[in-house]
């Protein structure tokens, strides 16, 4: 779906709270925090970084319950 993109699995030990996945495509990027379900609690700083990175480009918390919606938003953003 995102041809010509580079996808990184981020290191949770480097900066606590940084989203799990970083996608680079051309001059755009997106960050995704992956959760097992929508009841799973965020770790300290995760919501902060998702909100901050979303203001910069695109970032979301992804759960099985919202993944289709996020994928559609991501496709539009990239």
mmCIF file with all atom_site columns, N, CA and C in Angstrom:
data_model
loop_
_atom_site.group_PDB
_atom_site.id
_atom_site.type_symbol
_atom_site.label_atom_id
_atom_site.label_alt_id
_atom_site.label_comp_id
_atom_site.label_asym_id
_atom_site.label_entity_id
_atom_site.label_seq_id
_atom_site.pdbx_PDB_ins_code
_atom_site.Cartn_x
_atom_site.Cartn_y
_atom_site.Cartn_z
_atom_site.occupancy
_atom_site.B_iso_or_equiv
_atom_site.pdbx_formal_charge
_atom_site.auth_seq_id
_atom_site.auth_comp_id
_atom_site.auth_asym_id
_atom_site.auth_atom_id
_atom_site.pdbx_PDB_model_num
ATOM 1   N N  . UNK A 1 1  ? 0.811   -1.202 0.000  1.00 0.00 ? 1  UNK A N  1
ATOM 2   C CA . UNK A 1 1  ? 0.000   0.000  0.000  1.00 0.00 ? 1  UNK A CA 1
ATOM 3   C C  . UNK A 1 1  ? 0.856   1.268  0.000  1.00 0.00 ? 1  UNK A C  1
ATOM 4   N N  . UNK A 1 2  ? 1.960   1.252  0.719  1.00 0.00 ? 2  UNK A N  1
ATOM 5   C CA . UNK A 1 2  ? 2.812   2.433  0.803  1.00 0.00 ? 2  UNK A CA 1
ATOM 6   C C  . UNK A 1 2  ? 4.137   2.154  0.103  1.00 0.00 ? 2  UNK A C  1
ATOM 7   N N  . UNK A 1 3  ? 4.047   2.008  -1.209 1.00 0.00 ? 3  UNK A N  1
ATOM 8   C CA . UNK A 1 3  ? 5.251   1.741  -1.995 1.00 0.00 ? 3  UNK A CA 1
ATOM 9   C C  . UNK A 1 3  ? 6.235   2.886  -1.840 1.00 0.00 ? 3  UNK A C  1
ATOM 10  N N  . UNK A 1 4  ? 7.491   2.564  -1.992 1.00 0.00 ? 4  UNK A N  1
ATOM 11  C CA . UNK A 1 4  ? 8.574   3.537  -1.871 1.00 0.00 ? 4  UNK A CA 1
ATOM 12  C C  . UNK A 1 4  ? 8.651   4.172  -0.491 1.00 0.00 ? 4  UNK A C  1
ATOM 13  N N  . UNK A 1 5  ? 8.160   3.499  0.520  1.00 0.00 ? 5  UNK A N  1
ATOM 14  C CA . UNK A 1 5  ? 8.273   4.027  1.874  1.00 0.00 ? 5  UNK A CA 1
ATOM 15  C C  . UNK A 1 5  ? 9.317   3.222  2.644  1.00 0.00 ? 5  UNK A C  1
ATOM 16  N N  . UNK A 1 6  ? 9.785   3.805  3.723  1.00 0.00 ? 6  UNK A N  1
ATOM 17  C CA . UNK A 1 6  ? 10.710  3.137  4.629  1.00 0.00 ? 6  UNK A CA 1
ATOM 18  C C  . UNK A 1 6  ? 9.994   3.037  5.969  1.00 0.00 ? 6  UNK A C  1
ATOM 19  N N  . UNK A 1 7  ? 9.976   1.848  6.540  1.00 0.00 ? 7  UNK A N  1
ATOM 20  C CA . UNK A 1 7  ? 9.274   1.613  7.806  1.00 0.00 ? 7  UNK A CA 1
ATOM 21  C C  . UNK A 1 7  ? 10.294  1.205  8.860  1.00 0.00 ? 7  UNK A C  1
ATOM 22  N N  . UNK A 1 8  ? 10.259  1.895  9.998  1.00 0.00 ? 8  UNK A N  1
ATOM 23  C CA . UNK A 1 8  ? 11.159  1.605  11.109 1.00 0.00 ? 8  UNK A CA 1
ATOM 24  C C  . UNK A 1 8  ? 10.364  1.095  12.298 1.00 0.00 ? 8  UNK A C  1
ATOM 25  N N  . UNK A 1 9  ? 10.887  0.083  12.963 1.00 0.00 ? 9  UNK A N  1
ATOM 26  C CA . UNK A 1 9  ? 10.390  -0.343 14.275 1.00 0.00 ? 9  UNK A CA 1
ATOM 27  C C  . UNK A 1 9  ? 11.239  0.409  15.288 1.00 0.00 ? 9  UNK A C  1
ATOM 28  N N  . UNK A 1 10 ? 10.613  1.289  16.040 1.00 0.00 ? 10 UNK A N  1
ATOM 29  C CA . UNK A 1 10 ? 11.354  2.152  16.951 1.00 0.00 ? 10 UNK A CA 1
ATOM 30  C C  . UNK A 1 10 ? 11.768  1.398  18.211 1.00 0.00 ? 10 UNK A C  1
ATOM 31  N N  . UNK A 1 11 ? 12.792  1.872  18.874 1.00 0.00 ? 11 UNK A N  1
ATOM 32  C CA . UNK A 1 11 ? 13.345  1.259  20.085 1.00 0.00 ? 11 UNK A CA 1
ATOM 33  C C  . UNK A 1 11 ? 12.731  1.935  21.309 1.00 0.00 ? 11 UNK A C  1
ATOM 34  N N  . UNK A 1 12 ? 11.855  1.221  22.015 1.00 0.00 ? 12 UNK A N  1
ATOM 35  C CA . UNK A 1 12 ? 11.188  1.768  23.199 1.00 0.00 ? 12 UNK A CA 1
ATOM 36  C C  . UNK A 1 12 ? 12.183  2.133  24.301 1.00 0.00 ? 12 UNK A C  1
ATOM 37  N N  . UNK A 1 13 ? 13.356  1.538  24.271 1.00 0.00 ? 13 UNK A N  1
ATOM 38  C CA . UNK A 1 13 ? 14.360  1.834  25.278 1.00 0.00 ? 13 UNK A CA 1
ATOM 39  C C  . UNK A 1 13 ? 15.118  3.120  25.025 1.00 0.00 ? 13 UNK A C  1
ATOM 40  N N  . UNK A 1 14 ? 15.019  3.663  23.830 1.00 0.00 ? 14 UNK A N  1
ATOM 41  C CA . UNK A 1 14 ? 15.774  4.869  23.482 1.00 0.00 ? 14 UNK A CA 1
ATOM 42  C C  . UNK A 1 14 ? 15.122  6.108  24.088 1.00 0.00 ? 14 UNK A C  1
ATOM 43  N N  . UNK A 1 15 ? 13.873  6.382  23.731 1.00 0.00 ? 15 UNK A N  1
ATOM 44  C CA . UNK A 1 15 ? 13.109  7.477  24.325 1.00 0.00 ? 15 UNK A CA 1
ATOM 45  C C  . UNK A 1 15 ? 11.771  6.904  24.748 1.00 0.00 ? 15 UNK A C  1
ATOM 46  N N  . UNK A 1 16 ? 11.525  6.855  26.037 1.00 0.00 ? 16 UNK A N  1
ATOM 47  C CA . UNK A 1 16 ? 10.305  6.267  26.568 1.00 0.00 ? 16 UNK A CA 1
ATOM 48  C C  . UNK A 1 16 ? 9.092   7.061  26.070 1.00 0.00 ? 16 UNK A C  1
ATOM 49  N N  . UNK A 1 17 ? 8.143   6.347  25.450 1.00 0.00 ? 17 UNK A N  1
ATOM 50  C CA . UNK A 1 17 ? 6.915   6.974  24.975 1.00 0.00 ? 17 UNK A CA 1
ATOM 51  C C  . UNK A 1 17 ? 6.860   7.210  23.477 1.00 0.00 ? 17 UNK A C  1
ATOM 52  N N  . UNK A 1 18 ? 7.988   7.115  22.782 1.00 0.00 ? 18 UNK A N  1
ATOM 53  C CA . UNK A 1 18 ? 8.000   7.305  21.333 1.00 0.00 ? 18 UNK A CA 1
ATOM 54  C C  . UNK A 1 18 ? 7.170   6.193  20.693 1.00 0.00 ? 18 UNK A C  1
ATOM 55  N N  . UNK A 1 19 ? 6.333   6.507  19.680 1.00 0.00 ? 19 UNK A N  1
ATOM 56  C CA . UNK A 1 19 ? 5.513   5.475  19.034 1.00 0.00 ? 19 UNK A CA 1
ATOM 57  C C  . UNK A 1 19 ? 6.333   4.314  18.472 1.00 0.00 ? 19 UNK A C  1
ATOM 58  N N  . UNK A 1 20 ? 5.653   3.178  18.292 1.00 0.00 ? 20 UNK A N  1
ATOM 59  C CA . UNK A 1 20 ? 6.300   1.928  17.886 1.00 0.00 ? 20 UNK A CA 1
ATOM 60  C C  . UNK A 1 20 ? 6.832   1.928  16.453 1.00 0.00 ? 20 UNK A C  1
ATOM 61  N N  . UNK A 1 21 ? 6.113   2.564  15.546 1.00 0.00 ? 21 UNK A N  1
ATOM 62  C CA . UNK A 1 21 ? 6.418   2.483  14.116 1.00 0.00 ? 21 UNK A CA 1
ATOM 63  C C  . UNK A 1 21 ? 6.588   3.888  13.542 1.00 0.00 ? 21 UNK A C  1
ATOM 64  N N  . UNK A 1 22 ? 7.601   4.075  12.705 1.00 0.00 ? 22 UNK A N  1
ATOM 65  C CA . UNK A 1 22 ? 7.800   5.315  11.962 1.00 0.00 ? 22 UNK A CA 1
ATOM 66  C C  . UNK A 1 22 ? 7.805   4.970  10.483 1.00 0.00 ? 22 UNK A C  1
ATOM 67  N N  . UNK A 1 23 ? 6.986   5.660  9.698  1.00 0.00 ? 23 UNK A N  1
ATOM 68  C CA . UNK A 1 23 ? 6.893   5.424  8.255  1.00 0.00 ? 23 UNK A CA 1
ATOM 69  C C  . UNK A 1 23 ? 7.350   6.696  7.548  1.00 0.00 ? 23 UNK A C  1
ATOM 70  N N  . UNK A 1 24 ? 8.338   6.569  6.666  1.00 0.00 ? 24 UNK A N  1
ATOM 71  C CA . UNK A 1 24 ? 8.831   7.682  5.866  1.00 0.00 ? 24 UNK A CA 1
ATOM 72  C C  . UNK A 1 24 ? 8.426   7.462  4.422  1.00 0.00 ? 24 UNK A C  1
ATOM 73  N N  . UNK A 1 25 ? 7.819   8.468  3.810  1.00 0.00 ? 25 UNK A N  1
ATOM 74  C CA . UNK A 1 25 ? 7.422   8.361  2.402  1.00 0.00 ? 25 UNK A CA 1
ATOM 75  C C  . UNK A 1 25 ? 7.600   9.726  1.761  1.00 0.00 ? 25 UNK A C  1
ATOM 76  N N  . UNK A 1 26 ? 8.593   9.825  0.894  1.00 0.00 ? 26 UNK A N  1
ATOM 77  C CA . UNK A 1 26 ? 8.886   11.112 0.263  1.00 0.00 ? 26 UNK A CA 1
ATOM 78  C C  . UNK A 1 26 ? 9.223   12.140 1.333  1.00 0.00 ? 26 UNK A C  1
ATOM 79  N N  . UNK A 1 27 ? 8.530   13.280 1.288  1.00 0.00 ? 27 UNK A N  1
ATOM 80  C CA . UNK A 1 27 ? 8.762   14.317 2.290  1.00 0.00 ? 27 UNK A CA 1
ATOM 81  C C  . UNK A 1 27 ? 7.719   14.274 3.410  1.00 0.00 ? 27 UNK A C  1
ATOM 82  N N  . UNK A 1 28 ? 7.026   13.149 3.539  1.00 0.00 ? 28 UNK A N  1
ATOM 83  C CA . UNK A 1 28 ? 6.006   12.979 4.574  1.00 0.00 ? 28 UNK A CA 1
ATOM 84  C C  . UNK A 1 28 ? 6.383   11.823 5.488  1.00 0.00 ? 28 UNK A C  1
ATOM 85  N N  . UNK A 1 29 ? 5.779   11.824 6.672  1.00 0.00 ? 29 UNK A N  1
ATOM 86  C CA . UNK A 1 29 ? 6.043   10.743 7.609  1.00 0.00 ? 29 UNK A CA 1
ATOM 87  C C  . UNK A 1 29 ? 4.845   10.549 8.519  1.00 0.00 ? 29 UNK A C  1
ATOM 88  N N  . UNK A 1 30 ? 4.824   9.380  9.165  1.00 0.00 ? 30 UNK A N  1
ATOM 89  C CA . UNK A 1 30 ? 3.761   9.043  10.102 1.00 0.00 ? 30 UNK A CA 1
ATOM 90  C C  . UNK A 1 30 ? 4.340   8.194  11.220 1.00 0.00 ? 30 UNK A C  1
ATOM 91  N N  . UNK A 1 31 ? 3.740   8.318  12.407 1.00 0.00 ? 31 UNK A N  1
ATOM 92  C CA . UNK A 1 31 ? 4.142   7.526  13.558 1.00 0.00 ? 31 UNK A CA 1
ATOM 93  C C  . UNK A 1 31 ? 2.912   6.801  14.096 1.00 0.00 ? 31 UNK A C  1
ATOM 94  N N  . UNK A 1 32 ? 3.086   5.522  14.429 1.00 0.00 ? 32 UNK A N  1
ATOM 95  C CA . UNK A 1 32 ? 1.976   4.711  14.914 1.00 0.00 ? 32 UNK A CA 1
ATOM 96  C C  . UNK A 1 32 ? 2.359   4.028  16.225 1.00 0.00 ? 32 UNK A C  1
ATOM 97  N N  . UNK A 1 33 ? 1.493   4.153  17.208 1.00 0.00 ? 33 UNK A N  1
ATOM 98  C CA . UNK A 1 33 ? 1.627   3.427  18.469 1.00 0.00 ? 33 UNK A CA 1
ATOM 99  C C  . UNK A 1 33 ? 0.634   2.280  18.405 1.00 0.00 ? 33 UNK A C  1
ATOM 100 N N  . UNK A 1 34 ? 1.110   1.051  18.482 1.00 0.00 ? 34 UNK A N  1
ATOM 101 C CA . UNK A 1 34 ? 0.276   -0.137 18.311 1.00 0.00 ? 34 UNK A CA 1
ATOM 102 C C  . UNK A 1 34 ? -0.128  -0.692 19.673 1.00 0.00 ? 34 UNK A C  1
ATOM 103 N N  . UNK A 1 35 ? -1.438  -0.894 19.857 1.00 0.00 ? 35 UNK A N  1
ATOM 104 C CA . UNK A 1 35 ? -1.978  -1.465 21.090 1.00 0.00 ? 35 UNK A CA 1
ATOM 105 C C  . UNK A 1 35 ? -2.769  -2.727 20.766 1.00 0.00 ? 35 UNK A C  1
ATOM 106 N N  . UNK A 1 36 ? -2.802  -3.668 21.691 1.00 0.00 ? 36 UNK A N  1
ATOM 107 C CA . UNK A 1 36 ? -3.511  -4.943 21.481 1.00 0.00 ? 36 UNK A CA 1
ATOM 108 C C  . UNK A 1 36 ? -5.022  -4.761 21.433 1.00 0.00 ? 36 UNK A C  1
ATOM 109 N N  . UNK A 1 37 ? -5.548  -3.802 22.196 1.00 0.00 ? 37 UNK A N  1
ATOM 110 C CA . UNK A 1 37 ? -6.970  -3.476 22.126 1.00 0.00 ? 37 UNK A CA 1
ATOM 111 C C  . UNK A 1 37 ? -7.172  -2.068 22.667 1.00 0.00 ? 37 UNK A C  1
ATOM 112 N N  . UNK A 1 38 ? -8.390  -1.551 22.516 1.00 0.00 ? 38 UNK A N  1
ATOM 113 C CA . UNK A 1 38 ? -8.626  -0.159 22.907 1.00 0.00 ? 38 UNK A CA 1
ATOM 114 C C  . UNK A 1 38 ? -8.695  0.051  24.415 1.00 0.00 ? 38 UNK A C  1
ATOM 115 N N  . UNK A 1 39 ? -8.647  -1.016 25.196 1.00 0.00 ? 39 UNK A N  1
ATOM 116 C CA . UNK A 1 39 ? -8.630  -0.902 26.651 1.00 0.00 ? 39 UNK A CA 1
ATOM 117 C C  . UNK A 1 39 ? -7.212  -0.925 27.209 1.00 0.00 ? 39 UNK A C  1
ATOM 118 N N  . UNK A 1 40 ? -6.229  -1.160 26.365 1.00 0.00 ? 40 UNK A N  1
ATOM 119 C CA . UNK A 1 40 ? -4.837  -1.224 26.789 1.00 0.00 ? 40 UNK A CA 1
ATOM 120 C C  . UNK A 1 40 ? -4.355  0.173  27.162 1.00 0.00 ? 40 UNK A C  1
ATOM 121 N N  . UNK A 1 41 ? -3.753  0.288  28.320 1.00 0.00 ? 41 UNK A N  1
ATOM 122 C CA . UNK A 1 41 ? -3.284  1.580  28.825 1.00 0.00 ? 41 UNK A CA 1
ATOM 123 C C  . UNK A 1 41 ? -2.004  2.028  28.120 1.00 0.00 ? 41 UNK A C  1
ATOM 124 N N  . UNK A 1 42 ? -1.925  3.321  27.875 1.00 0.00 ? 42 UNK A N  1
ATOM 125 C CA . UNK A 1 42 ? -0.698  3.892  27.329 1.00 0.00 ? 42 UNK A CA 1
ATOM 126 C C  . UNK A 1 42 ? 0.336   4.012  28.439 1.00 0.00 ? 42 UNK A C  1
ATOM 127 N N  . UNK A 1 43 ? 1.583   3.847  28.071 1.00 0.00 ? 43 UNK A N  1
ATOM 128 C CA . UNK A 1 43 ? 2.685   4.058  28.992 1.00 0.00 ? 43 UNK A CA 1
ATOM 129 C C  . UNK A 1 43 ? 2.896   5.566  29.150 1.00 0.00 ? 43 UNK A C  1
ATOM 130 N N  . UNK A 1 44 ? 3.613   5.975  30.203 1.00 0.00 ? 44 UNK A N  1
ATOM 131 C CA . UNK A 1 44 ? 3.877   7.411  30.365 1.00 0.00 ? 44 UNK A CA 1
ATOM 132 C C  . UNK A 1 44 ? 4.496   8.005  29.100 1.00 0.00 ? 44 UNK A C  1
ATOM 133 N N  . UNK A 1 45 ? 4.027   9.143  28.729 1.00 0.00 ? 45 UNK A N  1
ATOM 134 C CA . UNK A 1 45 ? 4.503   9.945  27.588 1.00 0.00 ? 45 UNK A CA 1
ATOM 135 C C  . UNK A 1 45 ? 4.004   9.471  26.226 1.00 0.00 ? 45 UNK A C  1
ATOM 136 N N  . UNK A 1 46 ? 3.373   8.310  26.093 1.00 0.00 ? 46 UNK A N  1
ATOM 137 C CA . UNK A 1 46 ? 2.934   7.851  24.769 1.00 0.00 ? 46 UNK A CA 1
ATOM 138 C C  . UNK A 1 46 ? 1.888   8.790  24.160 1.00 0.00 ? 46 UNK A C  1
ATOM 139 N N  . UNK A 1 47 ? 0.869   9.145  24.922 1.00 0.00 ? 47 UNK A N  1
ATOM 140 C CA . UNK A 1 47 ? -0.148  10.060 24.392 1.00 0.00 ? 47 UNK A CA 1
ATOM 141 C C  . UNK A 1 47 ? 0.466   11.415 24.071 1.00 0.00 ? 47 UNK A C  1
ATOM 142 N N  . UNK A 1 48 ? 1.397   11.877 24.913 1.00 0.00 ? 48 UNK A N  1
ATOM 143 C CA . UNK A 1 48 ? 2.084   13.148 24.667 1.00 0.00 ? 48 UNK A CA 1
ATOM 144 C C  . UNK A 1 48 ? 2.788   13.133 23.308 1.00 0.00 ? 48 UNK A C  1
ATOM 145 N N  . UNK A 1 49 ? 3.588   12.097 23.059 1.00 0.00 ? 49 UNK A N  1
ATOM 146 C CA . UNK A 1 49 ? 4.337   12.032 21.797 1.00 0.00 ? 49 UNK A CA 1
ATOM 147 C C  . UNK A 1 49 ? 3.409   11.842 20.591 1.00 0.00 ? 49 UNK A C  1
ATOM 148 N N  . UNK A 1 50 ? 2.355   11.051 20.732 1.00 0.00 ? 50 UNK A N  1
ATOM 149 C CA . UNK A 1 50 ? 1.418   10.881 19.614 1.00 0.00 ? 50 UNK A CA 1
ATOM 150 C C  . UNK A 1 50 ? 0.758   12.215 19.283 1.00 0.00 ? 50 UNK A C  1
ATOM 151 N N  . UNK A 1 51 ? 0.301   12.945 20.278 1.00 0.00 ? 51 UNK A N  1
ATOM 152 C CA . UNK A 1 51 ? -0.328  14.252 20.040 1.00 0.00 ? 51 UNK A CA 1
ATOM 153 C C  . UNK A 1 51 ? 0.671   15.237 19.438 1.00 0.00 ? 51 UNK A C  1
ATOM 154 N N  . UNK A 1 52 ? 1.876   15.275 19.990 1.00 0.00 ? 52 UNK A N  1
ATOM 155 C CA . UNK A 1 52 ? 2.896   16.208 19.483 1.00 0.00 ? 52 UNK A CA 1
ATOM 156 C C  . UNK A 1 52 ? 3.281   15.883 18.034 1.00 0.00 ? 52 UNK A C  1
ATOM 157 N N  . UNK A 1 53 ? 3.489   14.589 17.754 1.00 0.00 ? 53 UNK A N  1
ATOM 158 C CA . UNK A 1 53 ? 3.889   14.191 16.402 1.00 0.00 ? 53 UNK A CA 1
ATOM 159 C C  . UNK A 1 53 ? 2.743   14.347 15.411 1.00 0.00 ? 53 UNK A C  1
ATOM 160 N N  . UNK A 1 54 ? 1.510   14.201 15.864 1.00 0.00 ? 54 UNK A N  1
ATOM 161 C CA . UNK A 1 54 ? 0.369   14.411 14.972 1.00 0.00 ? 54 UNK A CA 1
ATOM 162 C C  . UNK A 1 54 ? 0.281   15.876 14.545 1.00 0.00 ? 54 UNK A C  1
ATOM 163 N N  . UNK A 1 55 ? 0.638   16.798 15.408 1.00 0.00 ? 55 UNK A N  1
ATOM 164 C CA . UNK A 1 55 ? 0.652   18.221 15.042 1.00 0.00 ? 55 UNK A CA 1
ATOM 165 C C  . UNK A 1 55 ? 1.736   18.509 14.004 1.00 0.00 ? 55 UNK A C  1
ATOM 166 N N  . UNK A 1 56 ? 2.798   17.703 13.996 1.00 0.00 ? 56 UNK A N  1
ATOM 167 C CA . UNK A 1 56 ? 3.914   17.892 13.077 1.00 0.00 ? 56 UNK A CA 1
ATOM 168 C C  . UNK A 1 56 ? 3.645   17.254 11.724 1.00 0.00 ? 56 UNK A C  1
ATOM 169 N N  . UNK A 1 57 ? 2.978   16.102 11.715 1.00 0.00 ? 57 UNK A N  1
ATOM 170 C CA . UNK A 1 57 ? 2.715   15.372 10.481 1.00 0.00 ? 57 UNK A CA 1
ATOM 171 C C  . UNK A 1 57 ? 1.488   14.488 10.670 1.00 0.00 ? 57 UNK A C  1
ATOM 172 N N  . UNK A 1 58 ? 1.682   13.231 11.094 1.00 0.00 ? 58 UNK A N  1
ATOM 173 C CA . UNK A 1 58 ? 0.578   12.303 11.311 1.00 0.00 ? 58 UNK A CA 1
ATOM 174 C C  . UNK A 1 58 ? 0.999   11.290 12.356 1.00 0.00 ? 58 UNK A C  1
ATOM 175 N N  . UNK A 1 59 ? 0.176   11.100 13.374 1.00 0.00 ? 59 UNK A N  1
ATOM 176 C CA . UNK A 1 59 ? 0.453   10.086 14.391 1.00 0.00 ? 59 UNK A CA 1
ATOM 177 C C  . UNK A 1 59 ? -0.870  9.628  14.993 1.00 0.00 ? 59 UNK A C  1
ATOM 178 N N  . UNK A 1 60 ? -0.953  8.323  15.277 1.00 0.00 ? 60 UNK A N  1
ATOM 179 C CA . UNK A 1 60 ? -2.163  7.753  15.862 1.00 0.00 ? 60 UNK A CA 1
ATOM 180 C C  . UNK A 1 60 ? -1.801  6.589  16.771 1.00 0.00 ? 60 UNK A C  1
ATOM 181 N N  . UNK A 1 61 ? -2.707  6.308  17.700 1.00 0.00 ? 61 UNK A N  1
ATOM 182 C CA . UNK A 1 61 ? -2.674  5.074  18.468 1.00 0.00 ? 61 UNK A CA 1
ATOM 183 C C  . UNK A 1 61 ? -3.581  4.101  17.739 1.00 0.00 ? 61 UNK A C  1
ATOM 184 N N  . UNK A 1 62 ? -3.055  2.937  17.389 1.00 0.00 ? 62 UNK A N  1
ATOM 185 C CA . UNK A 1 62 ? -3.785  1.961  16.572 1.00 0.00 ? 62 UNK A CA 1
ATOM 186 C C  . UNK A 1 62 ? -4.181  0.762  17.435 1.00 0.00 ? 62 UNK A C  1
ATOM 187 N N  . UNK A 1 63 ? -5.447  0.379  17.343 1.00 0.00 ? 63 UNK A N  1
ATOM 188 C CA . UNK A 1 63 ? -5.962  -0.805 18.029 1.00 0.00 ? 63 UNK A CA 1
ATOM 189 C C  . UNK A 1 63 ? -6.694  -1.654 16.992 1.00 0.00 ? 63 UNK A C  1
ATOM 190 N N  . UNK A 1 64 ? -6.987  -2.910 17.303 1.00 0.00 ? 64 UNK A N  1
ATOM 191 C CA . UNK A 1 64 ? -7.783  -3.703 16.361 1.00 0.00 ? 64 UNK A CA 1
ATOM 192 C C  . UNK A 1 64 ? -9.140  -3.064 16.054 1.00 0.00 ? 64 UNK A C  1
ATOM 193 N N  . UNK A 1 65 ? -9.658  -2.301 17.010 1.00 0.00 ? 65 UNK A N  1
ATOM 194 C CA . UNK A 1 65 ? -10.954 -1.681 16.823 1.00 0.00 ? 65 UNK A CA 1
ATOM 195 C C  . UNK A 1 65 ? -10.924 -0.487 15.868 1.00 0.00 ? 65 UNK A C  1
ATOM 196 N N  . UNK A 1 66 ? -9.783  0.193  15.726 1.00 0.00 ? 66 UNK A N  1
ATOM 197 C CA . UNK A 1 66 ? -9.734  1.387  14.866 1.00 0.00 ? 66 UNK A CA 1
ATOM 198 C C  . UNK A 1 66 ? -8.764  1.280  13.696 1.00 0.00 ? 66 UNK A C  1
ATOM 199 N N  . UNK A 1 67 ? -8.159  0.117  13.469 1.00 0.00 ? 67 UNK A N  1
ATOM 200 C CA . UNK A 1 67 ? -7.087  0.043  12.473 1.00 0.00 ? 67 UNK A CA 1
ATOM 201 C C  . UNK A 1 67 ? -7.548  0.386  11.065 1.00 0.00 ? 67 UNK A C  1
ATOM 202 N N  . UNK A 1 68 ? -8.770  0.026  10.677 1.00 0.00 ? 68 UNK A N  1
ATOM 203 C CA . UNK A 1 68 ? -9.237  0.366  9.320  1.00 0.00 ? 68 UNK A CA 1
ATOM 204 C C  . UNK A 1 68 ? -9.378  1.874  9.162  1.00 0.00 ? 68 UNK A C  1
ATOM 205 N N  . UNK A 1 69 ? -9.934  2.525  10.166 1.00 0.00 ? 69 UNK A N  1
ATOM 206 C CA . UNK A 1 69 ? -10.085 3.980  10.137 1.00 0.00 ? 69 UNK A CA 1
ATOM 207 C C  . UNK A 1 69 ? -8.723  4.664  10.067 1.00 0.00 ? 69 UNK A C  1
ATOM 208 N N  . UNK A 1 70 ? -7.781  4.209  10.904 1.00 0.00 ? 70 UNK A N  1
ATOM 209 C CA . UNK A 1 70 ? -6.437  4.796  10.902 1.00 0.00 ? 70 UNK A CA 1
ATOM 210 C C  . UNK A 1 70 ? -5.741  4.552  9.576  1.00 0.00 ? 70 UNK A C  1
ATOM 211 N N  . UNK A 1 71 ? -5.890  3.367  9.006  1.00 0.00 ? 71 UNK A N  1
ATOM 212 C CA . UNK A 1 71 ? -5.274  3.059  7.729  1.00 0.00 ? 71 UNK A CA 1
ATOM 213 C C  . UNK A 1 71 ? -5.800  3.985  6.633  1.00 0.00 ? 71 UNK A C  1
ATOM 214 N N  . UNK A 1 72 ? -7.091  4.248  6.624  1.00 0.00 ? 72 UNK A N  1
ATOM 215 C CA . UNK A 1 72 ? -7.663  5.181  5.650  1.00 0.00 ? 72 UNK A CA 1
ATOM 216 C C  . UNK A 1 72 ? -7.114  6.595  5.857  1.00 0.00 ? 72 UNK A C  1
ATOM 217 N N  . UNK A 1 73 ? -7.030  7.040  7.109  1.00 0.00 ? 73 UNK A N  1
ATOM 218 C CA . UNK A 1 73 ? -6.464  8.368  7.404  1.00 0.00 ? 73 UNK A CA 1
ATOM 219 C C  . UNK A 1 73 ? -4.995  8.435  6.985  1.00 0.00 ? 73 UNK A C  1
ATOM 220 N N  . UNK A 1 74 ? -4.262  7.369  7.274  1.00 0.00 ? 74 UNK A N  1
ATOM 221 C CA . UNK A 1 74 ? -2.853  7.307  6.935  1.00 0.00 ? 74 UNK A CA 1
ATOM 222 C C  . UNK A 1 74 ? -2.653  7.362  5.426  1.00 0.00 ? 74 UNK A C  1
ATOM 223 N N  . UNK A 1 75 ? -3.459  6.641  4.708  1.00 0.00 ? 75 UNK A N  1
ATOM 224 C CA . UNK A 1 75 ? -3.371  6.637  3.244  1.00 0.00 ? 75 UNK A CA 1
ATOM 225 C C  . UNK A 1 75 ? -3.592  8.051  2.691  1.00 0.00 ? 75 UNK A C  1
ATOM 226 N N  . UNK A 1 76 ? -4.548  8.767  3.244  1.00 0.00 ? 76 UNK A N  1
ATOM 227 C CA . UNK A 1 76 ? -4.788  10.155 2.817  1.00 0.00 ? 76 UNK A CA 1
ATOM 228 C C  . UNK A 1 76 ? -3.634  11.069 3.194  1.00 0.00 ? 76 UNK A C  1
ATOM 229 N N  . UNK A 1 77 ? -3.063  10.833 4.367  1.00 0.00 ? 77 UNK A N  1
ATOM 230 C CA . UNK A 1 77 ? -1.979  11.703 4.858  1.00 0.00 ? 77 UNK A CA 1
ATOM 231 C C  . UNK A 1 77 ? -0.689  11.519 4.066  1.00 0.00 ? 77 UNK A C  1
ATOM 232 N N  . UNK A 1 78 ? -0.429  10.274 3.638  1.00 0.00 ? 78 UNK A N  1
ATOM 233 C CA . UNK A 1 78 ? 0.827   10.029 2.911  1.00 0.00 ? 78 UNK A CA 1
ATOM 234 C C  . UNK A 1 78 ? 0.603   10.117 1.415  1.00 0.00 ? 78 UNK A C  1
#
